[in-house]
PDB file of C-alpha atoms in Angstrom:
ATOM      1  CA  MET Z  57     128.192 208.101  76.879  1.00  0.00           C
ATOM      2  CA  THR Z  58     128.501 204.695  78.660  1.00  0.00           C
ATOM      3  CA  ALA Z  59     131.585 204.009  80.346  1.00  0.00           C
ATOM      4  CA  ARG Z  60     133.463 200.968  79.269  1.00  0.00           C
ATOM      5  CA  LEU Z  61     136.725 199.150  79.613  1.00  0.00           C
ATOM      6  CA  ALA Z  62     139.029 200.180  76.891  1.00  0.00           C
ATOM      7  CA  HIS Z  63     142.138 198.262  77.673  1.00  0.00           C
ATOM      8  CA  ILE Z  64     143.691 195.572  79.958  1.00  0.00           C
ATOM      9  CA  TRP Z  65     147.412 195.857  80.595  1.00  0.00           C
ATOM     10  CA  ARG Z  66     149.698 193.751  82.681  1.00  0.00           C
ATOM     11  CA  HIS Z  67     153.481 194.261  83.584  1.00  0.00           C
ATOM     12  CA  PRO Z  68     154.932 190.660  84.160  1.00  0.00           C
ATOM     13  CA  VAL Z  69     158.162 192.234  85.441  1.00  0.00           C
ATOM     14  CA  LYS Z  70     157.914 195.252  87.485  1.00  0.00           C
ATOM     15  CA  ALA Z  71     159.114 198.373  85.493  1.00  0.00           C
ATOM     16  CA  ILE Z  72     160.337 196.316  82.593  1.00  0.00           C
ATOM     17  CA  GLY Z  73     157.681 195.519  79.866  1.00  0.00           C
ATOM     18  CA  ARG Z  74     153.969 195.740  79.204  1.00  0.00           C
ATOM     19  CA  GLU Z  75     151.546 193.401  77.528  1.00  0.00           C
ATOM     20  CA  GLU Z  76     147.912 193.916  76.313  1.00  0.00           C
ATOM     21  CA  LEU Z  77     145.174 191.379  77.338  1.00  0.00           C
ATOM     22  CA  ASN Z  78     141.847 190.825  75.557  1.00  0.00           C
ATOM     23  CA  ARG Z  79     140.353 189.478  78.751  1.00  0.00           C
ATOM     24  CA  THR Z  80     141.223 187.912  81.993  1.00  0.00           C
ATOM     25  CA  THR Z  81     139.663 186.761  85.158  1.00  0.00           C
ATOM     26  CA  LEU Z  82     139.827 188.734  88.548  1.00  0.00           C
ATOM     27  CA  THR Z  83     139.635 186.963  91.946  1.00  0.00           C
ATOM     28  CA  PRO Z  84     138.614 188.673  95.189  1.00  0.00           C
ATOM     29  CA  GLY Z  85     141.615 189.936  97.194  1.00  0.00           C
ATOM     30  CA  ARG Z  86     144.146 189.068  94.390  1.00  0.00           C
ATOM     31  CA  TRP Z  87     146.134 191.082  91.943  1.00  0.00           C
ATOM     32  CA  LEU Z  88     145.695 191.224  88.301  1.00  0.00           C
ATOM     33  CA  PRO Z  89     146.913 187.746  87.128  1.00  0.00           C
ATOM     34  CA  PHE Z  90     150.765 187.719  86.613  1.00  0.00           C
ATOM     35  CA  ASP Z  91     150.925 191.641  86.964  1.00  0.00           C
ATOM     36  CA  ARG Z  92     154.396 192.552  88.575  1.00  0.00           C
ATOM     37  CA  LEU Z  93     154.833 189.027  89.659  1.00  0.00           C
ATOM     38  CA  TRP Z  94     158.493 189.360  89.212  1.00  0.00           C
ATOM     39  CA  ALA Z  95     160.929 192.255  89.679  1.00  0.00           C
ATOM     40  CA  VAL Z  96     164.594 192.603  89.066  1.00  0.00           C
ATOM     41  CA  ALA Z  97     166.466 192.834  92.339  1.00  0.00           C
ATOM     42  CA  HIS Z  98     169.760 194.725  92.665  1.00  0.00           C
ATOM     43  CA  ASP Z  99     172.983 194.207  94.636  1.00  0.00           C
ATOM     44  CA  ARG Z 100     171.725 196.557  97.548  1.00  0.00           C
ATOM     45  CA  ALA Z 101     168.369 194.912  97.878  1.00  0.00           C
ATOM     46  CA  ARG Z 102     167.155 193.895 101.365  1.00  0.00           C
ATOM     47  CA  LEU Z 103     164.481 191.028 100.643  1.00  0.00           C
ATOM     48  CA  ASP Z 104     163.166 188.317 102.947  1.00  0.00           C
ATOM     49  CA  GLY Z 105     161.102 186.161 100.514  1.00  0.00           C
ATOM     50  CA  GLY Z 106     157.982 188.221 100.890  1.00  0.00           C
ATOM     51  CA  TRP Z 107     156.750 191.593  99.247  1.00  0.00           C
ATOM     52  CA  GLY Z 108     159.466 193.965  98.796  1.00  0.00           C
ATOM     53  CA  ALA Z 109     159.492 197.889  98.592  1.00  0.00           C
ATOM     54  CA  LYS Z 110     160.219 199.421  95.247  1.00  0.00           C
ATOM     55  CA  ALA Z 111     163.722 200.623  96.217  1.00  0.00           C
ATOM     56  CA  ASN Z 112     164.912 197.077  96.266  1.00  0.00           C
ATOM     57  CA  PHE Z 113     164.248 196.879  92.417  1.00  0.00           C
ATOM     58  CA  LEU Z 114     165.249 198.389  89.128  1.00  0.00           C
ATOM     59  CA  ARG Z 115     162.747 201.018  88.104  1.00  0.00           C
ATOM     60  CA  GLY Z 116     161.997 203.407  85.381  1.00  0.00           C
ATOM     61  CA  VAL Z 117     162.429 206.496  87.708  1.00  0.00           C
ATOM     62  CA  THR Z 118     166.079 205.519  88.118  1.00  0.00           C
ATOM     63  CA  GLU Z 119     166.732 204.590  84.407  1.00  0.00           C
ATOM     64  CA  PRO Z 120     163.956 205.584  81.898  1.00  0.00           C
ATOM     65  CA  GLN Z 121     165.346 203.284  79.335  1.00  0.00           C
ATOM     66  CA  LEU Z 122     163.433 200.416  81.054  1.00  0.00           C
ATOM     67  CA  MET Z 123     160.112 202.174  79.958  1.00  0.00           C
ATOM     68  CA  ALA Z 124     160.601 201.314  76.483  1.00  0.00           C
ATOM     69  CA  ALA Z 125     160.252 197.540  76.865  1.00  0.00           C
ATOM     70  CA  THR Z 126     157.417 195.353  75.949  1.00  0.00           C
ATOM     71  CA  ALA Z 127     156.660 191.819  77.140  1.00  0.00           C
ATOM     72  CA  ALA Z 128     154.901 188.595  76.106  1.00  0.00           C
ATOM     73  CA  LEU Z 129     154.186 186.000  78.787  1.00  0.00           C
ATOM     74  CA  SER Z 130     152.958 182.495  78.111  1.00  0.00           C
ATOM     75  CA  ASP Z 131     149.461 181.466  79.268  1.00  0.00           C
ATOM     76  CA  ASP Z 132     150.944 179.457  82.137  1.00  0.00           C
ATOM     77  CA  GLY Z 133     153.721 181.969  82.929  1.00  0.00           C
ATOM     78  CA  SER Z 134     156.546 179.679  82.196  1.00  0.00           C
ATOM     79  CA  THR Z 135     158.066 181.582  79.276  1.00  0.00           C
ATOM     80  CA  LEU Z 136     158.629 185.458  79.133  1.00  0.00           C
ATOM     81  CA  THR Z 137     159.724 187.455  76.028  1.00  0.00           C
ATOM     82  CA  LEU Z 138     161.037 190.917  76.534  1.00  0.00           C
ATOM     83  CA  ASP Z 139     161.645 193.333  73.603  1.00  0.00           C
ATOM     84  CA  HIS Z 140     163.492 196.737  73.700  1.00  0.00           C
ATOM     85  CA  PRO Z 141     164.598 198.932  70.867  1.00  0.00           C
ATOM     86  CA  VAL Z 142     168.219 199.036  72.228  1.00  0.00           C
ATOM     87  CA  ALA Z 143     168.524 195.755  74.067  1.00  0.00           C
ATOM     88  CA  GLY Z 144     166.640 193.721  71.500  1.00  0.00           C
ATOM     89  CA  GLN Z 145     164.600 190.575  72.143  1.00  0.00           C
ATOM     90  CA  LEU Z 146     164.978 188.055  74.850  1.00  0.00           C
ATOM     91  CA  THR Z 147     163.206 184.965  75.864  1.00  0.00           C
ATOM     92  CA  ILE Z 148     163.677 183.324  79.190  1.00  0.00           C
ATOM     93  CA  ALA Z 149     161.935 180.983  81.733  1.00  0.00           C
ATOM     94  CA  PRO Z 150     161.416 183.693  84.556  1.00  0.00           C
ATOM     95  CA  ASP Z 151     161.403 181.038  87.313  1.00  0.00           C
ATOM     96  CA  SER Z 152     164.581 179.294  86.327  1.00  0.00           C
ATOM     97  CA  ASP Z 153     167.893 180.437  87.579  1.00  0.00           C
ATOM     98  CA  ALA Z 154     169.579 179.032  84.558  1.00  0.00           C
ATOM     99  CA  ASP Z 155     168.329 182.008  82.432  1.00  0.00           C
ATOM    100  CA  THR Z 156     169.678 184.584  84.872  1.00  0.00           C
ATOM    101  CA  ALA Z 157     172.877 185.149  83.044  1.00  0.00           C
ATOM    102  CA  LEU Z 158     170.897 185.744  79.965  1.00  0.00           C
ATOM    103  CA  LEU Z 159     168.734 188.416  81.541  1.00  0.00           C
ATOM    104  CA  LEU Z 160     171.648 190.230  83.162  1.00  0.00           C
ATOM    105  CA  ASP Z 161     173.490 190.306  79.903  1.00  0.00           C
ATOM    106  CA  TRP Z 162     170.219 191.795  78.251  1.00  0.00           C
ATOM    107  CA  LEU Z 163     169.836 194.400  80.995  1.00  0.00           C
ATOM    108  CA  GLY Z 164     173.519 195.313  80.687  1.00  0.00           C
ATOM    109  CA  ARG Z 165     172.807 196.841  77.414  1.00  0.00           C
ATOM    110  CA  ILE Z 166     170.446 199.525  78.905  1.00  0.00           C
ATOM    111  CA  TRP Z 167     171.169 199.598  82.590  1.00  0.00           C
ATOM    112  CA  PRO Z 168     174.062 201.989  83.632  1.00  0.00           C
ATOM    113  CA  ALA Z 169     177.068 200.333  85.119  1.00  0.00           C
ATOM    114  CA  GLU Z 170     177.310 203.124  87.833  1.00  0.00           C
ATOM    115  CA  LEU Z 171     173.848 202.083  89.404  1.00  0.00           C
ATOM    116  CA  PRO Z 172     173.417 199.245  91.670  1.00  0.00           C
ATOM    117  CA  ALA Z 173     173.773 196.160  89.676  1.00  0.00           C
ATOM    118  CA  PRO Z 174     171.020 193.765  88.867  1.00  0.00           C
ATOM    119  CA  THR Z 175     171.241 190.279  90.287  1.00  0.00           C
ATOM    120  CA  GLY Z 176     168.163 188.549  88.863  1.00  0.00           C
ATOM    121  CA  LEU Z 177     164.346 188.129  88.834  1.00  0.00           C
ATOM    122  CA  TYR Z 178     162.776 188.024  92.346  1.00  0.00           C
ATOM    123  CA  ARG Z 179     159.482 186.407  93.062  1.00  0.00           C
ATOM    124  CA  ALA Z 180     157.648 186.892  96.427  1.00  0.00           C
ATOM    125  CA  ASP Z 181     156.364 183.985  98.290  1.00  0.00           C
ATOM    126  CA  SER Z 182     152.664 185.039  98.370  1.00  0.00           C
ATOM    127  CA  ALA Z 183     152.476 188.563  96.969  1.00  0.00           C
ATOM    128  CA  HIS Z 184     152.942 190.505  93.637  1.00  0.00           C
ATOM    129  CA  LEU Z 185     155.482 193.196  93.582  1.00  0.00           C
ATOM    130  CA  THR Z 186     153.385 196.147  92.999  1.00  0.00           C
ATOM    131  CA  ASP Z 187     154.272 199.504  94.754  1.00  0.00           C
ATOM    132  CA  MET Z 188     151.771 198.723  97.575  1.00  0.00           C
ATOM    133  CA  PRO Z 189     151.816 195.518  99.585  1.00  0.00           C
ATOM    134  CA  ASP Z 190     147.961 195.336  99.274  1.00  0.00           C
ATOM    135  CA  PRO Z 191     146.413 193.365  96.421  1.00  0.00           C
ATOM    136  CA  PHE Z 192     145.502 196.544  94.322  1.00  0.00           C
ATOM    137  CA  ILE Z 193     144.695 196.858  90.639  1.00  0.00           C
ATOM    138  CA  SER Z 194     145.257 200.220  89.135  1.00  0.00           C
ATOM    139  CA  ILE Z 195     142.398 201.868  87.190  1.00  0.00           C
ATOM    140  CA  ASN Z 196     143.052 204.786  84.790  1.00  0.00           C
ATOM    141  CA  ASN Z 197     140.666 207.188  83.030  1.00  0.00           C
ATOM    142  CA  THR Z 198     141.421 208.008  79.291  1.00  0.00           C
ATOM    143  CA  ALA Z 199     139.873 211.477  79.829  1.00  0.00           C
ATOM    144  CA  SER Z 200     142.187 212.292  82.603  1.00  0.00           C
ATOM    145  CA  HIS Z 201     144.953 211.259  80.403  1.00  0.00           C
ATOM    146  CA  ARG Z 202     143.860 213.532  77.528  1.00  0.00           C
ATOM    147  CA  ALA Z 203     143.577 216.315  79.995  1.00  0.00           C
ATOM    148  CA  VAL Z 204     147.238 215.744  80.987  1.00  0.00           C
ATOM    149  CA  SER Z 205     148.308 215.569  77.306  1.00  0.00           C
ATOM    150  CA  GLN Z 206     146.587 218.911  76.586  1.00  0.00           C
ATOM    151  CA  ARG Z 207     148.222 220.511  79.557  1.00  0.00           C
ATOM    152  CA  VAL Z 208     151.525 219.226  78.511  1.00  0.00           C
ATOM    153  CA  GLY Z 209     150.975 220.297  74.986  1.00  0.00           C
ATOM    154  CA  GLN Z 210     151.849 216.904  73.300  1.00  0.00           C
ATOM    155  CA  ASP Z 211     150.207 213.527  72.521  1.00  0.00           C
ATOM    156  CA  LEU Z 212     151.310 211.302  75.547  1.00  0.00           C
ATOM    157  CA  SER Z 213     151.213 207.622  75.390  1.00  0.00           C
ATOM    158  CA  ILE Z 214     148.999 205.898  78.087  1.00  0.00           C
ATOM    159  CA  HIS Z 215     151.922 203.601  78.780  1.00  0.00           C
ATOM    160  CA  ARG Z 216     153.621 206.315  80.863  1.00  0.00           C
ATOM    161  CA  TRP Z 217     151.127 205.418  83.554  1.00  0.00           C
ATOM    162  CA  ARG Z 218     151.757 201.642  83.586  1.00  0.00           C
ATOM    163  CA  GLY Z 219     148.126 201.111  84.486  1.00  0.00           C
ATOM    164  CA  ASN Z 220     146.091 197.940  84.440  1.00  0.00           C
ATOM    165  CA  LEU Z 221     142.592 198.971  83.422  1.00  0.00           C
ATOM    166  CA  TRP Z 222     141.740 201.819  81.271  1.00  0.00           C
ATOM    167  CA  LEU Z 223     138.269 203.327  81.382  1.00  0.00           C
ATOM    168  CA  ASP Z 224     136.537 205.163  78.408  1.00  0.00           C
ATOM    169  CA  GLY Z 225     133.471 207.415  78.659  1.00  0.00           C
ATOM    170  CA  LEU Z 226     134.055 209.412  81.808  1.00  0.00           C
ATOM    171  CA  GLY Z 227     134.790 212.916  82.599  1.00  0.00           C
ATOM    172  CA  PRO Z 228     138.272 214.110  83.499  1.00  0.00           C
ATOM    173  CA  TRP Z 229     139.403 213.037  87.075  1.00  0.00           C
ATOM    174  CA  GLN Z 230     135.888 211.437  87.703  1.00  0.00           C
ATOM    175  CA  GLU Z 231     137.753 208.387  89.160  1.00  0.00           C
ATOM    176  CA  PHE Z 232     138.725 210.547  92.097  1.00  0.00           C
ATOM    177  CA  GLU Z 233     135.182 210.642  93.281  1.00  0.00           C
ATOM    178  CA  TRP Z 234     134.822 206.896  93.716  1.00  0.00           C
ATOM    179  CA  ILE Z 235     137.353 206.670  96.808  1.00  0.00           C
ATOM    180  CA  GLY Z 236     135.377 204.360  99.349  1.00  0.00           C
ATOM    181  CA  LYS Z 237     132.893 203.269  96.632  1.00  0.00           C
ATOM    182  CA  GLU Z 238     132.506 200.348  94.309  1.00  0.00           C
ATOM    183  CA  ILE Z 239     132.533 200.044  90.511  1.00  0.00           C
ATOM    184  CA  ARG Z 240     131.577 197.049  88.353  1.00  0.00           C
ATOM    185  CA  ILE Z 241     133.433 195.907  85.453  1.00  0.00           C
ATOM    186  CA  GLY Z 242     132.157 192.933  83.411  1.00  0.00           C
ATOM    187  CA  GLU Z 243     131.421 190.331  85.872  1.00  0.00           C
ATOM    188  CA  ALA Z 244     133.783 191.851  88.545  1.00  0.00           C
ATOM    189  CA  THR Z 245     133.250 194.376  91.270  1.00  0.00           C
ATOM    190  CA  LEU Z 246     136.139 196.381  92.715  1.00  0.00           C
ATOM    191  CA  ALA Z 247     136.251 198.742  95.697  1.00  0.00           C
ATOM    192  CA  VAL Z 248     138.267 202.004  95.009  1.00  0.00           C
ATOM    193  CA  ARG Z 249     140.647 202.479  97.733  1.00  0.00           C
ATOM    194  CA  GLN Z 250     142.935 205.451  97.172  1.00  0.00           C
ATOM    195  CA  ARG Z 251     144.360 207.740  94.556  1.00  0.00           C
ATOM    196  CA  ILE Z 252     147.806 206.971  92.925  1.00  0.00           C
ATOM    197  CA  THR Z 253     150.578 209.322  93.482  1.00  0.00           C
ATOM    198  CA  ARG Z 254     153.131 209.534  90.635  1.00  0.00           C
ATOM    199  CA  CYS Z 255     156.854 209.790  90.299  1.00  0.00           C
ATOM    200  CA  LYS Z 256     159.304 210.897  87.540  1.00  0.00           C
ATOM    201  CA  ALA Z 257     158.921 207.600  85.718  1.00  0.00           C
ATOM    202  CA  THR Z 258     155.980 209.019  83.892  1.00  0.00           C
ATOM    203  CA  MET Z 259     158.049 211.619  82.345  1.00  0.00           C
ATOM    204  CA  ALA Z 260     159.677 209.027  80.206  1.00  0.00           C
ATOM    205  CA  ASN Z 261     158.557 208.465  76.739  1.00  0.00           C
ATOM    206  CA  PRO Z 262     157.682 204.667  76.580  1.00  0.00           C
ATOM    207  CA  GLU Z 263     158.729 204.367  72.876  1.00  0.00           C
ATOM    208  CA  THR Z 264     162.099 205.981  73.261  1.00  0.00           C
ATOM    209  CA  GLY Z 265     162.969 205.584  76.918  1.00  0.00           C
ATOM    210  CA  ARG Z 266     163.851 209.268  77.147  1.00  0.00           C
ATOM    211  CA  ARG Z 267     162.306 211.885  79.417  1.00  0.00           C
ATOM    212  CA  ASP Z 268     160.516 214.392  77.251  1.00  0.00           C
ATOM    213  CA  ALA Z 269     157.412 215.617  79.093  1.00  0.00           C
ATOM    214  CA  ASP Z 270     156.819 217.289  82.530  1.00  0.00           C
ATOM    215  CA  THR Z 271     153.950 215.200  83.458  1.00  0.00           C
ATOM    216  CA  LEU Z 272     154.278 215.967  87.255  1.00  0.00           C
ATOM    217  CA  GLY Z 273     154.386 219.631  86.374  1.00  0.00           C
ATOM    218  CA  ALA Z 274     151.182 219.272  84.554  1.00  0.00           C
ATOM    219  CA  LEU Z 275     149.611 217.424  87.479  1.00  0.00           C
ATOM    220  CA  SER Z 276     150.720 220.150  89.815  1.00  0.00           C
ATOM    221  CA  THR Z 277     148.616 222.621  87.956  1.00  0.00           C
ATOM    222  CA  TRP Z 278     145.608 220.665  89.536  1.00  0.00           C
ATOM    223  CA  ASP Z 279     147.246 220.947  92.904  1.00  0.00           C
ATOM    224  CA  HIS Z 280     148.159 217.235  93.189  1.00  0.00           C
ATOM    225  CA  GLN Z 281     150.632 214.731  91.822  1.00  0.00           C
ATOM    226  CA  ASP Z 282     147.874 211.847  91.410  1.00  0.00           C
ATOM    227  CA  PHE Z 283     146.896 209.987  88.361  1.00  0.00           C
ATOM    228  CA  GLY Z 284     144.521 206.900  88.512  1.00  0.00           C
ATOM    229  CA  VAL Z 285     143.198 205.055  91.543  1.00  0.00           C
ATOM    230  CA  TYR Z 286     143.998 201.620  93.316  1.00  0.00           C
ATOM    231  CA  ALA Z 287     141.134 199.242  93.604  1.00  0.00           C
ATOM    232  CA  GLU Z 288     140.494 195.915  95.300  1.00  0.00           C
ATOM    233  CA  VAL Z 289     138.529 193.097  93.744  1.00  0.00           C
ATOM    234  CA  THR Z 290     135.637 192.274  96.012  1.00  0.00           C
ATOM    235  CA  HIS Z 291     133.554 190.032  93.577  1.00  0.00           C
ATOM    236  CA  GLY Z 292     135.472 188.026  91.031  1.00  0.00           C
ATOM    237  CA  GLY Z 293     134.746 187.158  87.501  1.00  0.00           C
ATOM    238  CA  ILE Z 294     135.710 187.634  83.772  1.00  0.00           C
ATOM    239  CA  ILE Z 295     136.386 191.189  82.409  1.00  0.00           C
ATOM    240  CA  ALA Z 296     137.092 191.896  78.787  1.00  0.00           C
ATOM    241  CA  ALA Z 297     137.989 194.894  76.733  1.00  0.00           C
ATOM    242  CA  GLY Z 298     134.716 196.478  75.677  1.00  0.00           C
ATOM    243  CA  ASP Z 299     132.818 195.492  78.718  1.00  0.00           C
ATOM    244  CA  PRO Z 300     130.372 198.033  80.245  1.00  0.00           C
ATOM    245  CA  VAL Z 301     131.475 199.814  83.458  1.00  0.00           C
ATOM    246  CA  GLU Z 302     128.966 200.758  86.062  1.00  0.00           C
ATOM    247  CA  VAL Z 303     130.300 203.613  88.356  1.00  0.00           C
ATOM    248  CA  PRO Z 304     128.766 205.457  91.364  1.00  0.00           C
ATOM    249  CA  ALA Z 305     126.386 208.299  90.518  1.00  0.00           C
TER     250      ALA Z 305
END
């Protein structure tokens, strides 16, 4: 079976919302367009205008309800719609301070009052707010996901992993063999840099926002806590769902 690109997902706001794309353009040394371009800072954050570590922001590992949000971003990034089964729907201009109060009110319906209070959206000067400061794109393998689902004993959603690119037609954990090598997807080439170590956020059901599966326990049966790999774009171009994927032999 030929490997192919099954899905492209971006997450405009770190930890809050997901959006599927049919196609996008990758640029060398850059992140997936608009992926985690914003994050919601809290009142204990220490930020200087640049990239910030995940502890500065609202995260699904702290409040799993965030995992149930979906997102829709306009083509130019000027309008963002968030939807959540409890908080409802909200449309804002993410770069406008005028909409901060609307966002905070929306978050107040799902974010516990005893946790550090959200203060608004943060956008770094020249970086996206992924967990790593490097311009990484996450690549996940549907076969590895099925292996975890089988080990847990329930049908898990791929959205637990909040990945960018999902590949079909591979063997389970085959992606771990690519570290230090390059793969080609559509017109783009990506260098695979490292495995992704996972946290308790993956235990939350992205439909309900409740923890209901021991994903970390399942991963530990393979003697690791990793799922997916980080890769960096070395040759840019258009990628689209259904594109063939060339992987190392």
